[in-house]
Amino acid sequence: MQRDHKVFDLIQKENERQENGIELIASENFASRQVMEAMGTVLTNKYAEGLPGRRYYGGCEVVDEIEDLARERAKELFGASWVNVQPHSGAQANAAVMLAVLKPGDTILGFDLSHGGHLTHGSPVNFSGKLYRPSFYGVEKETGMVNYDHVEEIAKKEKPRLIICGASAYSREWDYERLREIADEVDALLMADIAHPAGLIARGLLDDPLEFCHIVTTTTHKTLRGPRGGMIMMGDDFDNPFGLKTPKGNIRKMSALLDSGVFPGTQGGPLEHVIAAKAVAFGEALTDEYMDYIIQVKKNAAVMAKRFMEKGYDVISGGTDNHLMLIDLRSKGEITGKEAENALIKADVTINKNMVPFDTRSPFVTSGIRVGTAAVTTRGMKESDMEKIVDLIDEVLANIDNEDKIRDVKEFVNSWMKKFPLYK
Ligand code: DSN
């Protein structure tokens, strides 16, 4: 077969973009070579619908071992009693859970997208808001934090079947115990979506949702630094019947329902090459090296938030407990999130525009930006580098119409990044 230069040249171009720039998108990271190596293997050729030992295809002996290894490592990493490692993404994991435990039209209570929640937590443009009846809680205007008494009030009023906590742009710890009390009060199931802070939770740097939440979903590629993908977990004692029934009226264990929510509910064949890469990433996340890394991610985020505030930026909630922060640019004049994103990309600094709580602008424009430290920390950057990054961002935003200034920042960024090689 002739080499497909067109595609591989583009991949090389993307490689250079990643090497040369400062990556601050809070949901991104740089997977290790062995994680990527596992994905580029013959495992991509194999169909394996079903679960290890119970497949619908022959020839699954090897992929069974691989998927079992991924499941065992995931359980060890998170202290989970049950996992399904097949979801293709965090959104797929959430879809599988909802299909398993809800009926169309059931009420769900999620964290408002514009306050930091996720599309799959009930947004009207997503399946979760179309198939189910969504209701929302958000943060308080004064504190930028979730007020659990307020969540309780809404839960009592809306009577959800499922309460969802976890976020894409919330920098604070969650009170899972309080949320479980609320869920019990209204007879709801509680699900935590830990897609973002999974790595910090796995290594004990944030509270453990598995202790209180019936179901926990995550991605594997953000702070966890694995391949793109998702996973569903449960802690101890939650695998009782819950009164959940099959269409034929049989009581089912929660784990069986969740497995069937993934396959055949929402997915076909699992991506065994990605599951192998998940196993590699879980193995990496269990090492001391990863522990040092994830501690540094958190330290870097705290320093970065502090520096932003010293420079007069409004960091929502006044800081961060995890790897990310949300910045309301309205304290800096008329500059929108979109303008900030576009100006920074010219300097090879990648962030994303983001709605902020009580935003008056549309999701395409926004009044804020979201930044995270998972990717830059993988490159070996430390606290003083975070301060420098904030200074560079400030220089661009303060000179947003000055192309020469922005070009100077880009030149600095490109030569600075040579000191933090990625895959070279
Ligand atoms: N797109 C992811 C993020 O950026 O947070 C969530 O799905």
GROMACS .gro file of C-alpha atoms and ligand atoms in nm:
model
  431
    1MET     CA    1   0.000   0.000   0.000
    2GLN     CA    2   0.130   0.345  -0.087
    3ARG     CA    3   0.211   0.567   0.210
    4ASP     CA    4  -0.067   0.822   0.266
    5HIS     CA    5   0.151   1.129   0.287
    6LYS     CA    6  -0.143   1.363   0.290
    7VAL     CA    7  -0.274   1.232   0.621
    8PHE     CA    8   0.065   1.173   0.783
    9ASP     CA    9   0.190   1.517   0.686
   10LEU     CA   10  -0.113   1.664   0.861
   11ILE     CA   11  -0.047   1.450   1.169
   12GLN     CA   12   0.311   1.577   1.169
   13LYS     CA   13   0.179   1.934   1.146
   14GLU     CA   14  -0.041   1.874   1.451
   15ASN     CA   15   0.258   1.722   1.631
   16GLU     CA   16   0.450   2.045   1.571
   17ARG     CA   17   0.155   2.256   1.686
   18GLN     CA   18   0.145   2.063   2.012
   19GLU     CA   19   0.525   2.083   2.059
   20ASN     CA   20   0.546   2.457   1.989
   21GLY     CA   21   0.252   2.596   2.185
   22ILE     CA   22   0.132   2.632   2.543
   23GLU     CA   23  -0.166   2.400   2.591
   24LEU     CA   24  -0.407   2.525   2.856
   25ILE     CA   25  -0.735   2.361   2.749
   26ALA     CA   26  -0.841   2.210   3.081
   27SER     CA   27  -0.974   1.889   2.925
   28GLU     CA   28  -0.659   1.811   2.729
   29ASN     CA   29  -0.336   1.634   2.816
   30PHE     CA   30  -0.047   1.455   2.647
   31ALA     CA   31  -0.073   1.076   2.658
   32SER     CA   32   0.251   0.880   2.696
   33ARG     CA   33   0.413   0.706   2.401
   34GLN     CA   34   0.308   0.364   2.531
   35VAL     CA   35  -0.055   0.477   2.566
   36MET     CA   36  -0.050   0.588   2.202
   37GLU     CA   37   0.141   0.276   2.097
   38ALA     CA   38  -0.129   0.050   2.244
   39MET     CA   39  -0.392   0.235   2.040
   40GLY     CA   40  -0.206   0.186   1.713
   41THR     CA   41  -0.212  -0.194   1.719
   42VAL     CA   42  -0.385  -0.499   1.569
   43LEU     CA   43  -0.644  -0.478   1.846
   44THR     CA   44  -0.829  -0.231   1.625
   45ASN     CA   45  -0.913  -0.528   1.400
   46LYS     CA   46  -1.109  -0.721   1.660
   47TYR     CA   47  -1.484  -0.728   1.722
   48ALA     CA   48  -1.572  -0.822   2.079
   49GLU     CA   49  -1.932  -0.729   2.153
   50GLY     CA   50  -2.023  -0.837   2.504
   51LEU     CA   51  -1.800  -0.862   2.809
   52PRO     CA   52  -1.490  -1.074   2.885
   53GLY     CA   53  -1.597  -1.441   2.895
   54ARG     CA   54  -1.938  -1.354   2.746
   55ARG     CA   55  -1.878  -1.234   2.393
   56TYR     CA   56  -2.086  -1.256   2.080
   57TYR     CA   57  -1.778  -1.332   1.863
   58GLY     CA   58  -1.508  -1.598   1.863
   59GLY     CA   59  -1.137  -1.531   1.899
   60CYS     CA   60  -1.173  -1.303   2.199
   61GLU     CA   61  -0.934  -1.489   2.435
   62VAL     CA   62  -0.665  -1.223   2.414
   63VAL     CA   63  -0.888  -0.917   2.422
   64ASP     CA   64  -1.066  -1.074   2.719
   65GLU     CA   65  -0.736  -1.071   2.907
   66ILE     CA   66  -0.671  -0.714   2.803
   67GLU     CA   67  -1.016  -0.589   2.905
   68ASP     CA   68  -0.995  -0.778   3.236
   69LEU     CA   69  -0.659  -0.615   3.304
   70ALA     CA   70  -0.808  -0.271   3.231
   71ARG     CA   71  -1.101  -0.344   3.463
   72GLU     CA   72  -0.881  -0.471   3.746
   73ARG     CA   73  -0.641  -0.177   3.722
   74ALA     CA   74  -0.929   0.072   3.713
   75LYS     CA   75  -1.079  -0.087   4.026
   76GLU     CA   76  -0.744  -0.069   4.204
   77LEU     CA   77  -0.684   0.290   4.097
   78PHE     CA   78  -1.021   0.423   4.212
   79GLY     CA   79  -1.107   0.169   4.481
   80ALA     CA   80  -1.418   0.078   4.279
   81SER     CA   81  -1.602  -0.250   4.320
   82TRP     CA   82  -1.733  -0.261   3.962
   83VAL     CA   83  -1.632  -0.091   3.637
   84ASN     CA   84  -1.721  -0.094   3.270
   85VAL     CA   85  -1.429   0.031   3.057
   86GLN     CA   86  -1.607   0.018   2.722
   87PRO     CA   87  -1.766   0.366   2.687
   88HIS     CA   88  -1.610   0.541   2.390
   89SER     CA   89  -1.622   0.876   2.571
   90GLY     CA   90  -1.756   1.052   2.880
   91ALA     CA   91  -2.070   1.149   2.688
   92GLN     CA   92  -2.124   0.782   2.594
   93ALA     CA   93  -2.076   0.679   2.957
   94ASN     CA   94  -2.343   0.927   3.066
   95ALA     CA   95  -2.578   0.815   2.789
   96ALA     CA   96  -2.537   0.452   2.894
   97VAL     CA   97  -2.611   0.533   3.259
   98MET     CA   98  -2.922   0.733   3.174
   99LEU     CA   99  -3.053   0.465   2.938
  100ALA     CA  100  -2.995   0.207   3.213
  101VAL     CA  101  -3.158   0.384   3.508
  102LEU     CA  102  -3.415   0.622   3.358
  103LYS     CA  103  -3.726   0.601   3.149
  104PRO     CA  104  -3.786   0.863   2.878
  105GLY     CA  105  -3.954   1.163   3.039
  106ASP     CA  106  -3.802   1.103   3.386
  107THR     CA  107  -3.673   1.414   3.561
  108ILE     CA  108  -3.299   1.468   3.600
  109LEU     CA  109  -3.128   1.739   3.805
  110GLY     CA  110  -2.790   1.854   3.676
  111PHE     CA  111  -2.539   2.135   3.709
  112ASP     CA  112  -2.625   2.418   3.470
  113LEU     CA  113  -2.405   2.417   3.159
  114SER     CA  114  -2.352   2.793   3.175
  115HIS     CA  115  -2.236   2.759   3.537
  116GLY     CA  116  -1.978   2.492   3.450
  117GLY     CA  117  -2.185   2.178   3.390
  118HIS     CA  118  -2.176   1.949   3.086
  119LEU     CA  119  -2.396   1.911   2.779
  120THR     CA  120  -2.490   1.558   2.883
  121HIS     CA  121  -2.624   1.675   3.219
  122GLY     CA  122  -2.954   1.787   3.070
  123SER     CA  123  -2.878   2.053   2.809
  124PRO     CA  124  -3.181   2.102   2.580
  125VAL     CA  125  -2.964   2.054   2.273
  126ASN     CA  126  -2.834   1.717   2.396
  127PHE     CA  127  -3.005   1.374   2.419
  128SER     CA  128  -3.012   1.420   2.798
  129GLY     CA  129  -3.233   1.726   2.768
  130LYS     CA  130  -3.445   1.586   2.486
  131LEU     CA  131  -3.522   1.237   2.621
  132TYR     CA  132  -3.552   1.332   2.988
  133ARG     CA  133  -3.703   1.627   3.171
  134PRO     CA  134  -3.406   1.840   3.278
  135SER     CA  135  -3.386   2.067   3.580
  136PHE     CA  136  -3.078   2.251   3.701
  137TYR     CA  137  -2.889   2.396   3.993
  138GLY     CA  138  -2.604   2.644   3.960
  139VAL     CA  139  -2.357   2.848   4.162
  140GLU     CA  140  -2.432   3.148   4.380
  141LYS     CA  141  -2.358   3.484   4.226
  142GLU     CA  142  -2.169   3.614   4.531
  143THR     CA  143  -1.946   3.311   4.594
  144GLY     CA  144  -1.927   3.133   4.258
  145MET     CA  145  -1.986   2.811   4.451
  146VAL     CA  146  -2.263   2.552   4.471
  147ASN     CA  147  -2.502   2.616   4.761
  148TYR     CA  148  -2.624   2.274   4.874
  149ASP     CA  149  -2.928   2.412   5.056
  150HIS     CA  150  -3.033   2.554   4.722
  151VAL     CA  151  -2.975   2.218   4.552
  152GLU     CA  152  -3.194   2.057   4.818
  153GLU     CA  153  -3.473   2.309   4.757
  154ILE     CA  154  -3.468   2.243   4.383
  155ALA     CA  155  -3.453   1.866   4.433
  156LYS     CA  156  -3.757   1.875   4.662
  157LYS     CA  157  -3.946   2.080   4.407
  158GLU     CA  158  -3.846   1.889   4.093
  159LYS     CA  159  -3.832   1.537   4.241
  160PRO     CA  160  -3.562   1.405   4.004
  161ARG     CA  161  -3.502   1.036   3.946
  162LEU     CA  162  -3.132   1.112   3.895
  163ILE     CA  163  -2.914   1.388   4.044
  164ILE     CA  164  -2.591   1.459   3.859
  165CYS     CA  165  -2.291   1.633   4.012
  166GLY     CA  166  -1.955   1.702   3.855
  167ALA     CA  167  -1.861   1.960   3.596
  168SER     CA  168  -1.650   2.075   3.305
  169ALA     CA  169  -1.570   2.418   3.445
  170TYR     CA  170  -1.607   2.418   3.824
  171SER     CA  171  -1.289   2.459   4.021
  172ARG     CA  172  -1.416   2.356   4.363
  173GLU     CA  173  -1.452   2.040   4.568
  174TRP     CA  174  -1.795   1.870   4.573
  175ASP     CA  175  -1.977   1.773   4.890
  176TYR     CA  176  -2.079   1.422   4.785
  177GLU     CA  177  -2.204   1.331   5.133
  178ARG     CA  178  -2.448   1.623   5.139
  179LEU     CA  179  -2.562   1.545   4.786
  180ARG     CA  180  -2.629   1.184   4.886
  181GLU     CA  181  -2.844   1.307   5.177
  182ILE     CA  182  -3.041   1.517   4.929
  183ALA     CA  183  -3.072   1.223   4.686
  184ASP     CA  184  -3.196   0.997   4.966
  185GLU     CA  185  -3.448   1.260   5.076
  186VAL     CA  186  -3.610   1.269   4.731
  187ASP     CA  187  -3.548   0.904   4.647
  188ALA     CA  188  -3.311   0.981   4.359
  189LEU     CA  189  -3.001   0.808   4.234
  190LEU     CA  190  -2.682   1.014   4.259
  191MET     CA  191  -2.427   1.017   3.979
  192ALA     CA  192  -2.092   1.197   3.980
  193ASP     CA  193  -1.931   1.278   3.648
  194ILE     CA  194  -1.563   1.314   3.737
  195ALA     CA  195  -1.439   1.343   3.378
  196HIS     CA  196  -1.223   1.643   3.464
  197PRO     CA  197  -1.069   1.580   3.808
  198ALA     CA  198  -1.051   1.197   3.779
  199GLY     CA  199  -0.673   1.187   3.822
  200LEU     CA  200  -0.684   1.402   4.135
  201ILE     CA  201  -0.962   1.187   4.280
  202ALA     CA  202  -0.785   0.861   4.192
  203ARG     CA  203  -0.476   0.965   4.389
  204GLY     CA  204  -0.662   1.111   4.686
  205LEU     CA  205  -0.610   1.482   4.616
  206LEU     CA  206  -0.986   1.541   4.610
  207ASP     CA  207  -1.273   1.370   4.793
  208ASP     CA  208  -1.386   1.028   4.678
  209PRO     CA  209  -1.731   1.025   4.511
  210LEU     CA  210  -1.747   0.644   4.512
  211GLU     CA  211  -1.815   0.655   4.884
  212PHE     CA  212  -2.147   0.836   4.840
  213CYS     CA  213  -2.256   0.830   4.476
  214HIS     CA  214  -2.440   0.532   4.335
  215ILE     CA  215  -2.268   0.571   4.000
  216VAL     CA  216  -1.952   0.750   3.887
  217THR     CA  217  -1.863   0.823   3.525
  218THR     CA  218  -1.539   0.961   3.389
  219THR     CA  219  -1.330   1.018   3.082
  220THR     CA  220  -0.983   0.866   3.065
  221HIS     CA  221  -0.796   1.135   2.873
  222LYS     CA  222  -0.807   1.451   3.085
  223THR     CA  223  -0.620   1.458   3.416
  224LEU     CA  224  -0.603   1.077   3.396
  225ARG     CA  225  -0.376   1.117   3.090
  226GLY     CA  226  -0.491   0.808   2.905
  227PRO     CA  227  -0.646   0.754   2.562
  228ARG     CA  228  -0.967   0.935   2.465
  229GLY     CA  229  -1.244   0.734   2.624
  230GLY     CA  230  -1.490   0.686   2.906
  231MET     CA  231  -1.567   0.455   3.195
  232ILE     CA  232  -1.845   0.383   3.447
  233MET     CA  233  -1.778   0.279   3.808
  234MET     CA  234  -1.958   0.186   4.125
  235GLY     CA  235  -1.838   0.173   4.482
  236ASP     CA  236  -1.919  -0.086   4.747
  237ASP     CA  237  -2.274  -0.165   4.848
  238PHE     CA  238  -2.446  -0.003   4.554
  239ASP     CA  239  -2.501  -0.315   4.348
  240ASN     CA  240  -2.831  -0.404   4.515
  241PRO     CA  241  -3.146  -0.422   4.305
  242PHE     CA  242  -3.273  -0.064   4.369
  243GLY     CA  243  -3.610  -0.180   4.245
  244LEU     CA  244  -3.479  -0.135   3.891
  245LYS     CA  245  -3.654  -0.365   3.653
  246THR     CA  246  -3.600  -0.507   3.305
  247PRO     CA  247  -3.867  -0.454   3.040
  248LYS     CA  248  -3.997  -0.801   3.142
  249GLY     CA  249  -4.033  -0.685   3.502
  250ASN     CA  250  -3.737  -0.878   3.648
  251ILE     CA  251  -3.537  -0.708   3.923
  252ARG     CA  252  -3.182  -0.646   3.795
  253LYS     CA  253  -2.858  -0.566   3.970
  254MET     CA  254  -2.738  -0.214   3.900
  255SER     CA  255  -2.413  -0.343   3.745
  256ALA     CA  256  -2.603  -0.562   3.499
  257LEU     CA  257  -2.823  -0.269   3.403
  258LEU     CA  258  -2.524  -0.044   3.350
  259ASP     CA  259  -2.344  -0.307   3.143
  260SER     CA  260  -2.649  -0.337   2.922
  261GLY     CA  261  -2.676   0.042   2.906
  262VAL     CA  262  -2.335   0.040   2.735
  263PHE     CA  263  -2.393  -0.267   2.518
  264PRO     CA  264  -2.638  -0.330   2.361
  265GLY     CA  265  -2.801  -0.008   2.486
  266THR     CA  266  -2.586   0.264   2.336
  267GLN     CA  267  -2.279   0.106   2.177
  268GLY     CA  268  -2.179  -0.185   1.955
  269GLY     CA  269  -1.831  -0.334   1.951
  270PRO     CA  270  -1.591  -0.204   2.216
  271LEU     CA  271  -1.268  -0.040   2.098
  272GLU     CA  272  -1.024  -0.298   2.234
  273HIS     CA  273  -0.718  -0.103   2.114
  274VAL     CA  274  -0.839   0.191   2.323
  275ILE     CA  275  -0.921  -0.038   2.615
  276ALA     CA  276  -0.562  -0.168   2.599
  277ALA     CA  277  -0.442   0.193   2.611
  278LYS     CA  278  -0.673   0.255   2.908
  279ALA     CA  279  -0.509  -0.041   3.085
  280VAL     CA  280  -0.166   0.113   3.017
  281ALA     CA  281  -0.280   0.454   3.143
  282PHE     CA  282  -0.435   0.307   3.461
  283GLY     CA  283  -0.104   0.126   3.523
  284GLU     CA  284   0.080   0.456   3.479
  285ALA     CA  285  -0.162   0.639   3.709
  286LEU     CA  286  -0.081   0.389   3.986
  287THR     CA  287   0.290   0.481   3.981
  288ASP     CA  288   0.481   0.717   4.212
  289GLU     CA  289   0.578   0.916   3.904
  290TYR     CA  290   0.213   0.991   3.827
  291MET     CA  291   0.153   1.079   4.193
  292ASP     CA  292   0.429   1.343   4.170
  293TYR     CA  293   0.274   1.464   3.846
  294ILE     CA  294  -0.080   1.503   3.975
  295ILE     CA  295   0.036   1.679   4.294
  296GLN     CA  296   0.221   1.924   4.069
  297VAL     CA  297  -0.092   1.974   3.852
  298LYS     CA  298  -0.281   2.090   4.159
  299LYS     CA  299   0.004   2.311   4.287
  300ASN     CA  300   0.042   2.467   3.944
  301ALA     CA  301  -0.331   2.546   3.922
  302ALA     CA  302  -0.329   2.715   4.263
  303VAL     CA  303  -0.032   2.933   4.166
  304MET     CA  304  -0.186   3.016   3.831
  305ALA     CA  305  -0.518   3.123   3.987
  306LYS     CA  306  -0.334   3.340   4.239
  307ARG     CA  307  -0.131   3.509   3.967
  308PHE     CA  308  -0.443   3.578   3.759
  309MET     CA  309  -0.605   3.743   4.061
  310GLU     CA  310  -0.291   3.948   4.134
  311LYS     CA  311  -0.316   4.076   3.777
  312GLY     CA  312  -0.677   4.187   3.836
  313TYR     CA  313  -0.861   3.895   3.676
  314ASP     CA  314  -1.184   3.769   3.829
  315VAL     CA  315  -1.127   3.399   3.894
  316ILE     CA  316  -1.473   3.251   3.963
  317SER     CA  317  -1.502   3.142   4.329
  318GLY     CA  318  -1.171   3.313   4.408
  319GLY     CA  319  -0.944   3.019   4.336
  320THR     CA  320  -0.928   2.649   4.260
  321ASP     CA  321  -0.920   2.315   4.440
  322ASN     CA  322  -0.843   2.117   4.126
  323HIS     CA  323  -0.660   2.151   3.793
  324LEU     CA  324  -0.865   2.429   3.634
  325MET     CA  325  -1.012   2.774   3.675
  326LEU     CA  326  -1.276   2.981   3.509
  327ILE     CA  327  -1.202   3.348   3.452
  328ASP     CA  328  -1.466   3.615   3.405
  329LEU     CA  329  -1.314   3.872   3.170
  330ARG     CA  330  -1.579   4.135   3.242
  331SER     CA  331  -1.351   4.282   3.508
  332LYS     CA  332  -1.109   4.356   3.222
  333GLY     CA  333  -1.336   4.577   3.013
  334GLU     CA  334  -1.516   4.477   2.697
  335ILE     CA  335  -1.298   4.186   2.589
  336THR     CA  336  -1.503   3.870   2.518
  337GLY     CA  337  -1.401   3.508   2.560
  338LYS     CA  338  -1.402   3.467   2.183
  339GLU     CA  339  -1.168   3.763   2.130
  340ALA     CA  340  -0.937   3.638   2.404
  341GLU     CA  341  -0.925   3.286   2.254
  342ASN     CA  342  -0.853   3.423   1.905
  343ALA     CA  343  -0.582   3.661   2.023
  344LEU     CA  344  -0.410   3.398   2.236
  345ILE     CA  345  -0.406   3.140   1.957
  346LYS     CA  346  -0.206   3.390   1.747
  347ALA     CA  347   0.055   3.368   2.022
  348ASP     CA  348   0.035   2.985   2.024
  349VAL     CA  349  -0.134   2.984   2.363
  350THR     CA  350  -0.439   2.757   2.348
  351ILE     CA  351  -0.730   2.815   2.584
  352ASN     CA  352  -1.105   2.795   2.531
  353LYS     CA  353  -1.367   3.061   2.557
  354ASN     CA  354  -1.622   2.960   2.819
  355MET     CA  355  -1.955   3.079   2.951
  356VAL     CA  356  -1.925   3.212   3.305
  357PRO     CA  357  -2.206   3.199   3.562
  358PHE     CA  358  -2.475   3.459   3.483
  359ASP     CA  359  -2.314   3.528   3.146
  360THR     CA  360  -2.489   3.785   2.931
  361ARG     CA  361  -2.321   3.669   2.609
  362SER     CA  362  -2.393   3.367   2.389
  363PRO     CA  363  -2.195   3.039   2.405
  364PHE     CA  364  -2.026   3.140   2.077
  365VAL     CA  365  -1.897   3.465   2.224
  366THR     CA  366  -1.892   3.422   2.605
  367SER     CA  367  -1.751   3.649   2.875
  368GLY     CA  368  -1.491   3.410   3.004
  369ILE     CA  369  -1.207   3.173   2.946
  370ARG     CA  370  -1.124   2.838   3.105
  371VAL     CA  371  -0.766   2.728   3.168
  372GLY     CA  372  -0.616   2.416   3.319
  373THR     CA  373  -0.271   2.289   3.413
  374ALA     CA  374  -0.285   1.916   3.331
  375ALA     CA  375  -0.111   1.941   2.993
  376VAL     CA  376   0.159   2.195   3.075
  377THR     CA  377   0.246   1.997   3.389
  378THR     CA  378   0.301   1.685   3.175
  379ARG     CA  379   0.564   1.892   2.992
  380GLY     CA  380   0.747   1.942   3.321
  381MET     CA  381   0.641   2.297   3.398
  382LYS     CA  382   0.642   2.414   3.758
  383GLU     CA  383   0.501   2.699   3.969
  384SER     CA  384   0.728   2.977   3.835
  385ASP     CA  385   0.637   2.873   3.481
  386MET     CA  386   0.268   2.917   3.567
  387GLU     CA  387   0.334   3.276   3.673
  388LYS     CA  388   0.516   3.336   3.347
  389ILE     CA  389   0.225   3.188   3.149
  390VAL     CA  390  -0.021   3.423   3.320
  391ASP     CA  391   0.207   3.717   3.246
  392LEU     CA  392   0.217   3.617   2.877
  393ILE     CA  393  -0.163   3.583   2.864
  394ASP     CA  394  -0.198   3.923   3.026
  395GLU     CA  395   0.045   4.076   2.778
  396VAL     CA  396  -0.162   3.946   2.486
  397LEU     CA  397  -0.496   4.051   2.633
  398ALA     CA  398  -0.365   4.395   2.726
  399ASN     CA  399  -0.241   4.439   2.368
  400ILE     CA  400  -0.517   4.261   2.184
  401ASP     CA  401  -0.501   4.493   1.881
  402ASN     CA  402  -0.123   4.507   1.865
  403GLU     CA  403  -0.011   4.241   1.614
  404ASP     CA  404   0.360   4.312   1.672
  405LYS     CA  405   0.331   4.258   2.046
  406ILE     CA  406   0.138   3.935   1.994
  407ARG     CA  407   0.400   3.815   1.743
  408ASP     CA  408   0.674   3.884   2.000
  409VAL     CA  409   0.485   3.672   2.255
  410LYS     CA  410   0.448   3.390   2.000
  411GLU     CA  411   0.822   3.394   1.927
  412PHE     CA  412   0.897   3.377   2.297
  413VAL     CA  413   0.646   3.092   2.348
  414ASN     CA  414   0.791   2.887   2.061
  415SER     CA  415   1.147   2.913   2.185
  416TRP     CA  416   1.045   2.863   2.551
  417MET     CA  417   0.858   2.542   2.467
  418LYS     CA  418   1.176   2.392   2.321
  419LYS     CA  419   1.291   2.360   2.683
  420PHE     CA  420   0.994   2.129   2.754
  421PRO     CA  421   1.007   1.870   2.477
  422LEU     CA  422   0.709   1.640   2.442
  423TYR     CA  423   0.762   1.350   2.202
  424LYS     CA  424   1.088   1.452   2.038
  425DSN     N1  425  -1.523   1.890   2.595
  425DSN     C1  426  -1.492   1.858   2.732
  425DSN     C2  427  -1.432   1.973   2.802
  425DSN     O1  428  -1.364   2.049   2.738
  425DSN     O2  429  -1.452   1.987   2.921
  425DSN     C3  430  -1.608   1.807   2.805
  425DSN     O3  431  -1.673   1.715   2.726
   0.00000   0.00000   0.00000
